[in-house]
Amino acid sequence: MRHSGICAVLTASELQRLAQSARHTRHDAGAPLLFENSAITSYANVVEGVVKLSRVLRDGKQQLVGLQFAPDLLGRLFGDENLLNVEAASDVDLCRVPRNVLEELVASSTELKQRLLDQSLQDLDDARDWMVTLGRKDAQQRVASLLLLIAKRSGADAADTGTSFDLPLSRSDMADFLGLTIETVSRQISKLRHEGVIEVANHRRVTVPDMARLAHRAG
Amino acid sequence: MRHSGICAVLTASELQRLAQSARHTRHDAGAPLLFENSAITSYANVVEGVVKLSRVLRDGKQQLVGLQFAPDLLGRLFGDENLLNVEAASDVDLCRVPRNVLEELVASSTELKQRLLDQSLQDLDDARDWMVTLGRKDAQQRVASLLLLIAKRSGADAADTGTSFDLPLSRSDMADFLGLTIETVSRQISKLRHEGVIEVANHRRVTVPDMARLAHRAG
DNA sequence: CGCAGGTTTGAATGTCGTCAAACCAAGTGG
DNA sequence: CCACTTGGTTTGACGACATTCAAACCTGCG
């Protein structure tokens, strides 16, 4: 899930145009950012933290369909309807831009349009990658895949003792992303821990001594 | 999965430019159209039939990540690497266009670029929809979801007796798309048949007396 | 300290996968 | 025309893995 944020795709003059109307906002973990089927009134850049995109079935079950790390762009361009629930997974900093301003910019910049196309194609690739995970991997491989994804995208610091990072998701969120139950996620994490593939502190801080070994578990 | 094909997004003069280099090709069911990781040398429009996009795990398991019905566009724009296996699911007619010609057109037409962005966003929505199916639905709901999808996209003819269509996929392909095994797919189809939700002739021709009832089974 | 939320662990249940056999439709050759 | 083959599909018996239900366990906080 490597996206380029708004800032990365704008020229200096465009950025200036944007700065006039952009506003920073802060949100606590769990805060809803948009509701399913609501009209989109603004777009946003993820400045800090992780945002989760989800859909819910009629029976109440939930499935996360995407995670947005900084500096990803948030919000679906040119769609009138938002098909997703958008929530802060961790504490989040956003840089909001009114919809019409951004679309104005997009209309005037063919370069920008090109970059947005690239990004949506990247998102599509990511979504299809995850379809493989959901359709063909067992619980162990799914959990390993998620840890790998998080390690890659949240600036995990590498040391001699291994790579460390904080989980931006609760067990419940992880389960909803992996198509599993909380209990199964917990069991698989415990298994990886007992086998020395990962170390866990306070249920949230993860250390990976050997990334290749984790990758191997991911299938 | 509602895409607009090339033809739908081009002006008359652009179509003319395209006609000079476009070539029609025919492929039998099962024929490979592109290989994973191969450089893309051309793009194509699906004129007739259904094309399947898939990825394979190291252990040989396969997962379909998309289906392309006429008149969808085939091939990933602006990516140098093709991450997918592309095969004819049924007998297929393609309209091929050399890569450079299409990208030339895209570069010159901001309207075209816009439409391609729309399409990739639609594909992304579709992929995320299917993530919900793979992550949160049981076998029965998955099979019903697929039948519903095929009914919608392959021009199913509606009559007083119900809606009828041919399955463009083998049981094996269906299993790979649904994240199930052949046997489970077969069992669920039999179940739907015994319960009168669908009728099946020759293992391929499906009739749905009451679409709403099928939709209800899809979750 | 004691409560509350989230997490871990355990035992029992159920769904789907695996293995294996029967079935069906279409095509080939005697 | 019928026996035989072949590939795909269906059905059955069994086992494995994930879910469910329930209880114990941490960690942070009043």
Short mmCIF file of C-alpha atoms (C1' of nucleotides) in Angstrom, two decimals:
data_model
loop_
_atom_site.label_atom_id
_atom_site.label_comp_id
_atom_site.label_asym_id
_atom_site.label_seq_id
_atom_site.Cartn_x
_atom_site.Cartn_y
_atom_site.Cartn_z
CA MET A 1 0.00 0.00 0.00
CA ARG A 2 2.41 2.65 -1.15
CA HIS A 3 0.48 5.81 -2.02
CA SER A 4 1.76 9.25 -2.81
CA GLY A 5 0.03 11.93 -0.75
CA ILE A 6 -1.34 15.15 -2.11
CA CYS A 7 1.80 17.03 -1.26
CA ALA A 8 3.92 14.71 -3.33
CA VAL A 9 1.93 15.30 -6.48
CA LEU A 10 1.57 19.07 -6.41
CA THR A 11 3.81 21.79 -7.72
CA ALA A 12 4.83 24.72 -5.56
CA SER A 13 2.17 27.03 -6.96
CA GLU A 14 -0.50 24.41 -6.57
CA LEU A 15 0.55 23.80 -3.01
CA GLN A 16 0.17 27.49 -2.33
CA ARG A 17 -3.31 27.50 -3.79
CA LEU A 18 -4.09 24.56 -1.54
CA ALA A 19 -2.64 26.05 1.61
CA GLN A 20 -5.23 28.83 1.52
CA SER A 21 -8.06 26.40 2.16
CA ALA A 22 -6.43 23.40 3.83
CA ARG A 23 -7.06 22.84 7.54
CA HIS A 24 -5.37 20.53 9.99
CA THR A 25 -7.54 18.42 12.28
CA ARG A 26 -6.81 15.91 15.04
CA HIS A 27 -8.82 12.81 15.86
CA ASP A 28 -8.66 10.26 18.66
CA ALA A 29 -8.41 6.56 17.94
CA GLY A 30 -11.81 5.17 17.04
CA ALA A 31 -13.25 8.50 15.91
CA PRO A 32 -15.41 8.26 12.78
CA LEU A 33 -14.15 10.39 9.91
CA LEU A 34 -16.83 9.68 7.33
CA PHE A 35 -19.94 7.53 7.25
CA GLU A 36 -20.92 4.94 4.74
CA ASN A 37 -23.06 6.40 1.95
CA SER A 38 -22.56 9.96 3.09
CA ALA A 39 -21.79 12.55 0.46
CA ILE A 40 -18.12 13.50 0.49
CA THR A 41 -17.61 17.15 1.29
CA SER A 42 -13.87 17.18 1.60
CA TYR A 43 -10.69 15.24 0.99
CA ALA A 44 -7.82 14.80 3.37
CA ASN A 45 -4.20 13.82 3.60
CA VAL A 46 -3.14 11.51 6.41
CA VAL A 47 -0.36 13.42 8.16
CA GLU A 48 0.09 11.15 11.15
CA GLY A 49 -1.44 7.88 12.31
CA VAL A 50 -3.45 5.18 10.56
CA VAL A 51 -6.95 5.32 9.11
CA LYS A 52 -9.10 2.26 8.48
CA LEU A 53 -11.60 1.81 5.64
CA SER A 54 -14.38 -0.68 6.22
CA ARG A 55 -17.69 -2.04 5.05
CA VAL A 56 -20.34 -3.73 7.13
CA LEU A 57 -22.68 -6.55 6.16
CA ARG A 58 -26.37 -6.45 6.92
CA ASP A 59 -25.81 -8.91 9.77
CA GLY A 60 -23.41 -6.53 11.48
CA LYS A 61 -20.15 -8.25 10.55
CA GLN A 62 -17.43 -5.86 9.50
CA GLN A 63 -14.61 -6.12 6.99
CA LEU A 64 -11.72 -3.68 6.72
CA VAL A 65 -10.95 -3.12 3.05
CA GLY A 66 -7.98 -0.82 3.36
CA LEU A 67 -5.56 0.95 5.66
CA GLN A 68 -4.25 4.43 5.01
CA PHE A 69 -0.88 5.39 6.42
CA ALA A 70 0.75 8.81 6.17
CA PRO A 71 1.02 10.36 3.64
CA ASP A 72 -1.91 8.72 1.87
CA LEU A 73 -4.77 10.58 0.32
CA LEU A 74 -8.16 10.03 1.90
CA GLY A 75 -11.45 10.16 0.03
CA ARG A 76 -12.63 8.92 -3.29
CA LEU A 77 -12.20 11.36 -6.14
CA PHE A 78 -15.19 12.11 -8.35
CA GLY A 79 -17.52 9.69 -6.65
CA ASP A 80 -20.63 11.28 -5.23
CA GLU A 81 -21.23 8.47 -2.85
CA ASN A 82 -18.80 7.24 -0.31
CA LEU A 83 -19.11 3.49 -0.08
CA LEU A 84 -16.91 3.15 2.96
CA ASN A 85 -16.80 3.69 6.67
CA VAL A 86 -13.72 5.71 7.51
CA GLU A 87 -12.39 5.69 11.07
CA ALA A 88 -9.24 6.66 12.90
CA ALA A 89 -7.45 3.42 13.83
CA SER A 90 -4.85 5.17 15.96
CA ASP A 91 -4.75 8.84 16.90
CA VAL A 92 -4.72 10.66 13.60
CA ASP A 93 -3.69 14.01 12.15
CA LEU A 94 -5.44 15.02 8.96
CA CYS A 95 -4.96 17.83 6.49
CA ARG A 96 -8.42 18.50 5.07
CA VAL A 97 -9.16 20.16 1.75
CA PRO A 98 -12.62 21.17 0.53
CA ARG A 99 -13.76 18.98 -2.29
CA ASN A 100 -14.23 21.68 -4.90
CA VAL A 101 -10.78 23.14 -4.35
CA LEU A 102 -9.04 19.83 -4.93
CA GLU A 103 -11.13 18.97 -7.95
CA GLU A 104 -10.40 22.38 -9.39
CA LEU A 105 -6.72 21.64 -9.07
CA VAL A 106 -7.14 18.22 -10.59
CA ALA A 107 -9.02 19.67 -13.54
CA SER A 108 -6.29 22.18 -14.24
CA SER A 109 -3.32 19.89 -13.82
CA THR A 110 -2.95 16.97 -16.18
CA GLU A 111 0.16 15.96 -14.28
CA LEU A 112 -1.84 15.76 -11.07
CA LYS A 113 -4.53 13.71 -12.76
CA GLN A 114 -1.85 11.32 -13.96
CA ARG A 115 -0.44 10.89 -10.48
CA LEU A 116 -3.87 10.26 -9.02
CA LEU A 117 -4.46 7.60 -11.64
CA ASP A 118 -1.17 5.98 -10.68
CA GLN A 119 -2.17 6.02 -7.05
CA SER A 120 -5.57 4.47 -7.62
CA LEU A 121 -3.92 1.75 -9.69
CA GLN A 122 -1.55 1.11 -6.81
CA ASP A 123 -4.50 0.91 -4.44
CA LEU A 124 -6.12 -1.56 -6.80
CA ASP A 125 -3.00 -3.72 -6.78
CA ASP A 126 -2.96 -3.62 -2.99
CA ALA A 127 -6.61 -4.58 -2.77
CA ARG A 128 -6.02 -7.52 -5.08
CA ASP A 129 -3.02 -8.60 -3.04
CA TRP A 130 -5.21 -8.69 0.01
CA MET A 131 -7.85 -10.70 -1.85
CA VAL A 132 -5.24 -13.43 -2.18
CA THR A 133 -4.59 -13.24 1.54
CA LEU A 134 -8.29 -13.48 2.38
CA GLY A 135 -9.08 -16.19 -0.14
CA ARG A 136 -6.14 -18.54 0.04
CA LYS A 137 -4.12 -18.16 3.23
CA ASP A 138 -4.69 -19.83 6.61
CA ALA A 139 -4.84 -17.95 9.90
CA GLN A 140 -1.09 -18.12 10.56
CA GLN A 141 -0.20 -16.74 7.15
CA ARG A 142 -2.79 -14.00 7.36
CA VAL A 143 -1.53 -12.69 10.69
CA ALA A 144 2.06 -12.81 9.47
CA SER A 145 1.04 -10.95 6.31
CA LEU A 146 -0.56 -8.19 8.35
CA LEU A 147 2.45 -7.79 10.63
CA LEU A 148 4.60 -7.57 7.53
CA LEU A 149 2.34 -4.94 5.99
CA ILE A 150 2.37 -2.81 9.12
CA ALA A 151 6.12 -3.14 9.50
CA LYS A 152 6.62 -1.92 5.97
CA ARG A 153 4.26 1.02 6.08
CA SER A 154 4.58 2.41 9.58
CA GLY A 155 8.16 3.61 9.80
CA ALA A 156 9.50 0.61 11.70
CA ASP A 157 12.89 1.32 13.20
CA ALA A 158 15.48 -1.34 12.53
CA ALA A 159 18.15 -2.08 15.10
CA ASP A 160 20.69 -4.86 15.61
CA THR A 161 18.19 -6.62 17.84
CA GLY A 162 15.54 -6.48 15.14
CA THR A 163 12.77 -4.34 13.71
CA SER A 164 10.27 -2.73 16.10
CA PHE A 165 6.93 -1.03 15.65
CA ASP A 166 3.65 -0.32 17.44
CA LEU A 167 0.49 -2.01 16.25
CA PRO A 168 -1.91 0.75 15.17
CA LEU A 169 -4.79 -1.71 15.28
CA SER A 170 -6.63 -3.44 18.10
CA ARG A 171 -7.06 -7.21 17.95
CA SER A 172 -10.63 -6.54 16.90
CA ASP A 173 -9.52 -4.38 13.97
CA MET A 174 -6.91 -6.93 12.98
CA ALA A 175 -9.57 -9.63 12.97
CA ASP A 176 -11.83 -7.49 10.79
CA PHE A 177 -9.02 -6.87 8.33
CA LEU A 178 -7.99 -10.53 8.22
CA GLY A 179 -11.44 -12.06 8.01
CA LEU A 180 -10.87 -13.90 11.30
CA THR A 181 -12.10 -13.69 14.90
CA ILE A 182 -10.34 -11.89 17.71
CA GLU A 183 -9.52 -15.19 19.38
CA THR A 184 -7.91 -16.69 16.32
CA VAL A 185 -5.77 -13.60 15.79
CA SER A 186 -4.66 -13.73 19.41
CA ARG A 187 -3.83 -17.42 19.19
CA GLN A 188 -1.73 -16.98 16.07
CA ILE A 189 0.16 -14.05 17.59
CA SER A 190 0.85 -16.19 20.66
CA LYS A 191 2.05 -18.98 18.40
CA LEU A 192 4.45 -16.69 16.54
CA ARG A 193 5.63 -15.39 19.90
CA HIS A 194 6.24 -18.83 21.40
CA GLU A 195 8.14 -19.86 18.31
CA GLY A 196 10.37 -16.80 18.52
CA VAL A 197 9.31 -15.25 15.24
CA ILE A 198 8.15 -12.10 17.06
CA GLU A 199 8.34 -10.54 20.50
CA VAL A 200 5.42 -8.62 21.98
CA ALA A 201 5.44 -6.04 24.77
CA ASN A 202 2.23 -4.66 26.29
CA HIS A 203 0.14 -6.32 23.60
CA ARG A 204 1.03 -3.52 21.23
CA ARG A 205 4.77 -3.19 20.72
CA VAL A 206 6.12 -5.78 18.32
CA THR A 207 9.75 -6.69 17.61
CA VAL A 208 10.78 -8.86 14.69
CA PRO A 209 14.26 -10.35 15.12
CA ASP A 210 14.36 -11.75 11.60
CA MET A 211 12.13 -10.21 8.97
CA ALA A 212 12.79 -12.94 6.42
CA ARG A 213 11.53 -15.51 8.87
CA LEU A 214 8.29 -13.59 9.34
CA ALA A 215 7.96 -13.17 5.58
CA HIS A 216 8.33 -16.91 5.21
CA ARG A 217 5.39 -17.43 7.56
CA ALA A 218 3.29 -15.07 5.45
CA GLY A 219 3.15 -17.64 2.64
CA MET B 1 -17.67 -4.52 -12.03
CA ARG B 2 -19.07 -1.95 -14.44
CA HIS B 3 -16.31 -0.61 -16.64
CA SER B 4 -16.50 1.51 -19.73
CA GLY B 5 -14.50 0.07 -22.61
CA ILE B 6 -12.07 1.98 -24.75
CA CYS B 7 -14.68 2.68 -27.35
CA ALA B 8 -16.91 4.39 -24.87
CA VAL B 9 -14.27 6.87 -23.82
CA LEU B 10 -12.94 7.96 -27.19
CA THR B 11 -14.05 10.65 -29.59
CA ALA B 12 -14.62 9.92 -33.25
CA SER B 13 -11.23 11.20 -34.34
CA GLU B 14 -9.48 9.25 -31.61
CA LEU B 15 -11.32 6.13 -32.61
CA GLN B 16 -10.11 6.62 -36.14
CA ARG B 17 -6.52 6.96 -34.94
CA LEU B 18 -7.03 3.78 -32.99
CA ALA B 19 -8.59 1.80 -35.81
CA GLN B 20 -5.37 2.06 -37.80
CA SER B 21 -3.48 -0.05 -35.33
CA ALA B 22 -6.15 -2.08 -33.52
CA ARG B 23 -6.42 -5.80 -34.30
CA HIS B 24 -9.08 -8.32 -33.45
CA THR B 25 -8.03 -11.67 -32.01
CA ARG B 26 -9.91 -14.78 -30.92
CA HIS B 27 -8.95 -17.07 -28.04
CA ASP B 28 -10.29 -20.39 -26.83
CA ALA B 29 -11.39 -20.89 -23.25
CA GLY B 30 -8.35 -21.45 -21.06
CA ALA B 31 -5.91 -19.71 -23.38
CA PRO B 32 -3.36 -17.54 -21.59
CA LEU B 33 -3.48 -13.91 -22.67
CA LEU B 34 -0.64 -12.51 -20.56
CA PHE B 35 1.75 -13.98 -18.04
CA GLU B 36 2.50 -12.83 -14.55
CA ASN B 37 5.42 -10.43 -14.45
CA SER B 38 5.66 -10.17 -18.22
CA ALA B 39 6.10 -6.73 -19.70
CA ILE B 40 2.86 -5.46 -21.17
CA THR B 41 3.20 -4.83 -24.86
CA SER B 42 -0.38 -4.10 -25.69
CA TYR B 43 -3.78 -3.34 -24.24
CA ALA B 44 -7.05 -4.84 -25.25
CA ASN B 45 -10.78 -4.42 -25.10
CA VAL B 46 -12.92 -7.41 -24.26
CA VAL B 47 -15.37 -7.63 -27.16
CA GLU B 48 -16.98 -10.96 -26.33
CA GLY B 49 -16.61 -13.48 -23.52
CA VAL B 50 -15.08 -13.32 -20.05
CA VAL B 51 -11.46 -12.91 -19.00
CA LYS B 52 -10.11 -13.93 -15.60
CA LEU B 53 -7.33 -12.17 -13.67
CA SER B 54 -5.47 -14.27 -11.13
CA ARG B 55 -2.48 -14.54 -8.84
CA VAL B 56 -0.80 -17.69 -7.64
CA LEU B 57 0.86 -18.35 -4.27
CA ARG B 58 4.23 -19.96 -4.01
CA ASP B 59 2.54 -23.21 -2.96
CA GLY B 60 0.58 -23.32 -6.20
CA LYS B 61 -2.79 -22.21 -4.87
CA GLN B 62 -4.55 -19.77 -7.13
CA GLN B 63 -6.83 -16.83 -6.44
CA LEU B 64 -8.86 -14.99 -9.07
CA VAL B 65 -8.76 -11.29 -8.32
CA GLY B 66 -11.04 -10.00 -11.04
CA LEU B 67 -13.30 -10.84 -13.95
CA GLN B 68 -13.50 -8.76 -17.09
CA PHE B 69 -16.70 -8.83 -19.12
CA ALA B 70 -17.28 -7.03 -22.40
CA PRO B 71 -16.64 -4.19 -22.91
CA ASP B 72 -13.97 -3.90 -20.23
CA LEU B 73 -10.48 -2.65 -20.81
CA LEU B 74 -7.74 -5.19 -20.31
CA GLY B 75 -4.25 -4.37 -19.13
CA ARG B 76 -2.82 -2.10 -16.53
CA LEU B 77 -2.07 1.38 -17.74
CA PHE B 78 1.36 2.84 -17.10
CA GLY B 79 2.64 -0.08 -15.12
CA ASP B 80 5.76 -1.66 -16.52
CA GLU B 81 5.16 -4.91 -14.76
CA ASN B 82 2.06 -6.97 -15.02
CA LEU B 83 1.30 -8.48 -11.66
CA LEU B 84 -1.46 -10.74 -12.91
CA ASN B 85 -2.11 -13.88 -14.84
CA VAL B 86 -4.65 -13.17 -17.54
CA GLU B 87 -6.57 -16.03 -19.13
CA ALA B 88 -9.63 -16.51 -21.25
CA ALA B 89 -12.36 -17.94 -19.00
CA SER B 90 -14.75 -18.59 -21.85
CA ASP B 91 -14.06 -18.22 -25.56
CA VAL B 92 -12.99 -14.62 -25.95
CA ASP B 93 -12.81 -11.93 -28.63
CA LEU B 94 -10.30 -9.19 -28.02
CA CYS B 95 -9.54 -5.91 -29.72
CA ARG B 96 -5.83 -5.35 -29.18
CA VAL B 97 -4.07 -2.00 -29.26
CA PRO B 98 -0.29 -1.50 -29.11
CA ARG B 99 0.74 0.04 -25.84
CA ASN B 100 2.41 3.13 -27.21
CA VAL B 101 -0.59 4.05 -29.37
CA LEU B 102 -2.99 3.97 -26.47
CA GLU B 103 -0.68 5.87 -24.18
CA GLU B 104 -0.20 8.47 -26.86
CA LEU B 105 -3.93 8.93 -26.98
CA VAL B 106 -4.16 9.08 -23.22
CA ALA B 107 -1.46 11.72 -23.06
CA SER B 108 -3.26 13.89 -25.57
CA SER B 109 -6.75 13.55 -24.14
CA THR B 110 -7.44 14.84 -20.66
CA GLU B 111 -11.00 13.61 -21.05
CA LEU B 112 -9.73 10.10 -21.70
CA LYS B 113 -7.43 10.23 -18.72
CA GLN B 114 -10.37 11.27 -16.60
CA ARG B 115 -12.46 8.34 -17.77
CA LEU B 116 -9.65 5.89 -17.13
CA LEU B 117 -9.32 7.24 -13.61
CA ASP B 118 -13.05 6.72 -13.12
CA GLN B 119 -12.75 3.17 -14.33
CA SER B 120 -9.86 2.27 -12.09
CA LEU B 121 -11.76 3.71 -9.14
CA GLN B 122 -14.71 1.53 -10.10
CA ASP B 123 -12.40 -1.49 -10.27
CA LEU B 124 -11.09 -0.59 -6.84
CA ASP B 125 -14.63 -0.47 -5.45
CA ASP B 126 -15.33 -3.85 -7.00
CA ALA B 127 -12.17 -5.35 -5.55
CA ARG B 128 -13.10 -4.07 -2.10
CA ASP B 129 -16.59 -5.45 -2.44
CA TRP B 130 -15.11 -8.84 -3.13
CA MET B 131 -12.81 -8.52 -0.12
CA VAL B 132 -15.95 -8.42 2.01
CA THR B 133 -17.19 -11.56 0.30
CA LEU B 134 -13.90 -13.38 0.86
CA GLY B 135 -13.41 -12.18 4.41
CA ARG B 136 -16.85 -12.35 5.95
CA LYS B 137 -19.22 -14.58 4.01
CA ASP B 138 -19.74 -18.34 4.35
CA ALA B 139 -19.70 -20.73 1.42
CA GLN B 140 -23.40 -20.41 0.67
CA GLN B 141 -23.28 -16.62 0.56
CA ARG B 142 -20.15 -16.61 -1.56
CA VAL B 143 -21.61 -18.85 -4.24
CA ALA B 144 -24.84 -16.83 -4.28
CA SER B 145 -22.78 -13.63 -4.57
CA LEU B 146 -20.93 -14.98 -7.59
CA LEU B 147 -24.10 -16.11 -9.35
CA LEU B 148 -25.51 -12.65 -8.73
CA LEU B 149 -22.39 -11.00 -10.14
CA ILE B 150 -22.43 -13.11 -13.27
CA ALA B 151 -26.15 -12.55 -13.78
CA LYS B 152 -25.63 -8.82 -13.61
CA ARG B 153 -22.64 -8.59 -15.91
CA SER B 154 -23.24 -11.20 -18.56
CA GLY B 155 -26.38 -10.05 -20.34
CA ALA B 156 -28.78 -12.40 -18.59
CA ASP B 157 -32.10 -12.61 -20.41
CA ALA B 158 -35.13 -12.22 -18.22
CA ALA B 159 -38.32 -14.08 -18.99
CA ASP B 160 -41.55 -14.80 -17.11
CA THR B 161 -40.04 -18.05 -15.95
CA GLY B 162 -37.00 -16.28 -14.55
CA THR B 163 -33.57 -14.99 -15.48
CA SER B 164 -31.21 -17.29 -17.39
CA PHE B 165 -27.51 -17.21 -18.18
CA ASP B 166 -24.54 -19.43 -18.93
CA LEU B 167 -21.75 -19.77 -16.41
CA PRO B 168 -18.56 -18.53 -18.08
CA LEU B 169 -16.49 -20.22 -15.38
CA SER B 170 -15.74 -23.84 -14.58
CA ARG B 171 -16.28 -25.07 -11.02
CA SER B 172 -12.54 -24.85 -10.60
CA ASP B 173 -12.48 -21.18 -11.61
CA MET B 174 -15.44 -20.43 -9.40
CA ALA B 175 -13.63 -22.04 -6.47
CA ASP B 176 -10.52 -19.97 -7.17
CA PHE B 177 -12.56 -16.78 -7.29
CA LEU B 178 -14.49 -17.61 -4.13
CA GLY B 179 -11.58 -18.84 -2.02
CA LEU B 180 -13.22 -22.28 -1.73
CA THR B 181 -12.65 -25.78 -3.10
CA ILE B 182 -14.35 -27.29 -6.12
CA GLU B 183 -16.27 -29.69 -3.90
CA THR B 184 -17.64 -26.97 -1.65
CA VAL B 185 -18.77 -24.91 -4.63
CA SER B 186 -20.52 -27.94 -6.08
CA ARG B 187 -22.20 -28.74 -2.78
CA GLN B 188 -23.51 -25.20 -2.38
CA ILE B 189 -24.83 -25.10 -5.93
CA SER B 190 -26.60 -28.40 -5.28
CA LYS B 191 -28.05 -26.97 -2.09
CA LEU B 192 -29.38 -23.89 -3.87
CA ARG B 193 -30.79 -26.18 -6.55
CA HIS B 194 -32.53 -28.51 -4.09
CA GLU B 195 -34.02 -25.53 -2.31
CA GLY B 196 -35.40 -24.16 -5.57
CA VAL B 197 -33.38 -20.94 -5.54
CA ILE B 198 -31.81 -21.82 -8.90
CA GLU B 199 -32.22 -24.39 -11.67
CA VAL B 200 -29.22 -25.85 -13.48
CA ALA B 201 -29.08 -27.52 -16.90
CA ASN B 202 -25.97 -29.29 -18.17
CA HIS B 203 -23.94 -27.96 -15.25
CA ARG B 204 -23.60 -24.65 -17.04
CA ARG B 205 -26.95 -23.08 -17.79
CA VAL B 206 -28.47 -21.41 -14.75
CA THR B 207 -32.00 -20.11 -14.29
CA VAL B 208 -33.02 -17.92 -11.38
CA PRO B 209 -36.78 -17.87 -10.80
CA ASP B 210 -36.59 -15.13 -8.19
CA MET B 211 -33.58 -12.83 -8.21
CA ALA B 212 -34.47 -11.26 -4.87
CA ARG B 213 -34.39 -14.67 -3.25
CA LEU B 214 -30.91 -15.31 -4.61
CA ALA B 215 -29.79 -11.86 -3.50
CA HIS B 216 -31.06 -12.66 -0.03
CA ARG B 217 -28.85 -15.74 0.06
CA ALA B 218 -25.84 -13.60 -0.90
CA GLY B 219 -25.89 -11.97 2.54
"C1'" DC C 1 -7.17 -1.37 45.59
"C1'" DG C 2 -10.59 -2.52 42.46
"C1'" DC C 3 -12.84 -1.81 38.34
"C1'" DA C 4 -13.23 -1.86 33.10
"C1'" DG C 5 -11.58 -3.01 28.44
"C1'" DG C 6 -9.07 -5.41 25.90
"C1'" DT C 7 -6.46 -9.69 25.51
"C1'" DT C 8 -5.26 -14.48 26.23
"C1'" DT C 9 -6.32 -19.25 26.92
"C1'" DG C 10 -9.26 -23.45 27.10
"C1'" DA C 11 -12.88 -26.89 25.62
"C1'" DA C 12 -16.56 -28.02 22.54
"C1'" DT C 13 -18.82 -27.33 18.21
"C1'" DG C 14 -19.28 -26.74 13.28
"C1'" DT C 15 -17.91 -25.60 8.71
"C1'" DC C 16 -15.09 -26.36 5.16
"C1'" DG C 17 -11.11 -29.09 3.23
"C1'" DT C 18 -9.27 -33.58 2.01
"C1'" DC C 19 -9.43 -37.94 0.04
"C1'" DA C 20 -11.89 -41.12 -2.60
"C1'" DA C 21 -15.46 -42.93 -5.32
"C1'" DA C 22 -19.45 -42.49 -8.35
"C1'" DC C 23 -21.55 -39.91 -11.85
"C1'" DC C 24 -22.42 -37.47 -16.21
"C1'" DA C 25 -21.73 -35.64 -20.90
"C1'" DA C 26 -19.16 -35.47 -24.91
"C1'" DG C 27 -16.06 -37.49 -28.02
"C1'" DT C 28 -13.39 -41.59 -30.21
"C1'" DG C 29 -12.88 -45.74 -32.33
"C1'" DG C 30 -14.19 -50.49 -33.09
"C1'" DC D 1 -24.60 -48.36 -32.54
"C1'" DC D 2 -22.24 -49.33 -28.55
"C1'" DA D 3 -18.11 -49.89 -25.59
"C1'" DC D 4 -14.59 -47.13 -23.86
"C1'" DT D 5 -12.13 -43.02 -22.59
"C1'" DT D 6 -11.68 -38.48 -20.80
"C1'" DG D 7 -12.56 -34.25 -18.24
"C1'" DG D 8 -15.40 -32.12 -15.40
"C1'" DT D 9 -18.90 -32.52 -11.78
"C1'" DT D 10 -21.31 -34.49 -7.84
"C1'" DT D 11 -21.65 -36.98 -3.57
"C1'" DG D 12 -19.99 -39.23 0.71
"C1'" DA D 13 -17.02 -40.11 4.90
"C1'" DC D 14 -13.70 -38.28 7.66
"C1'" DG D 15 -10.46 -34.97 9.69
"C1'" DA D 16 -8.49 -30.36 10.45
"C1'" DC D 17 -8.86 -25.80 11.37
"C1'" DA D 18 -11.30 -21.81 12.74
"C1'" DT D 19 -15.38 -20.33 15.44
"C1'" DT D 20 -18.08 -20.18 19.50
"C1'" DC D 21 -18.81 -19.87 24.23
"C1'" DA D 22 -16.78 -19.19 28.57
"C1'" DA D 23 -13.42 -18.15 31.93
"C1'" DA D 24 -8.98 -16.26 33.39
"C1'" DC D 25 -5.66 -12.86 32.62
"C1'" DC D 26 -3.22 -8.47 32.01
"C1'" DT D 27 -2.86 -3.21 31.82
"C1'" DG D 28 -4.27 1.24 32.60
"C1'" DC D 29 -6.94 4.21 35.38
"C1'" DG D 30 -10.10 6.11 38.78
#
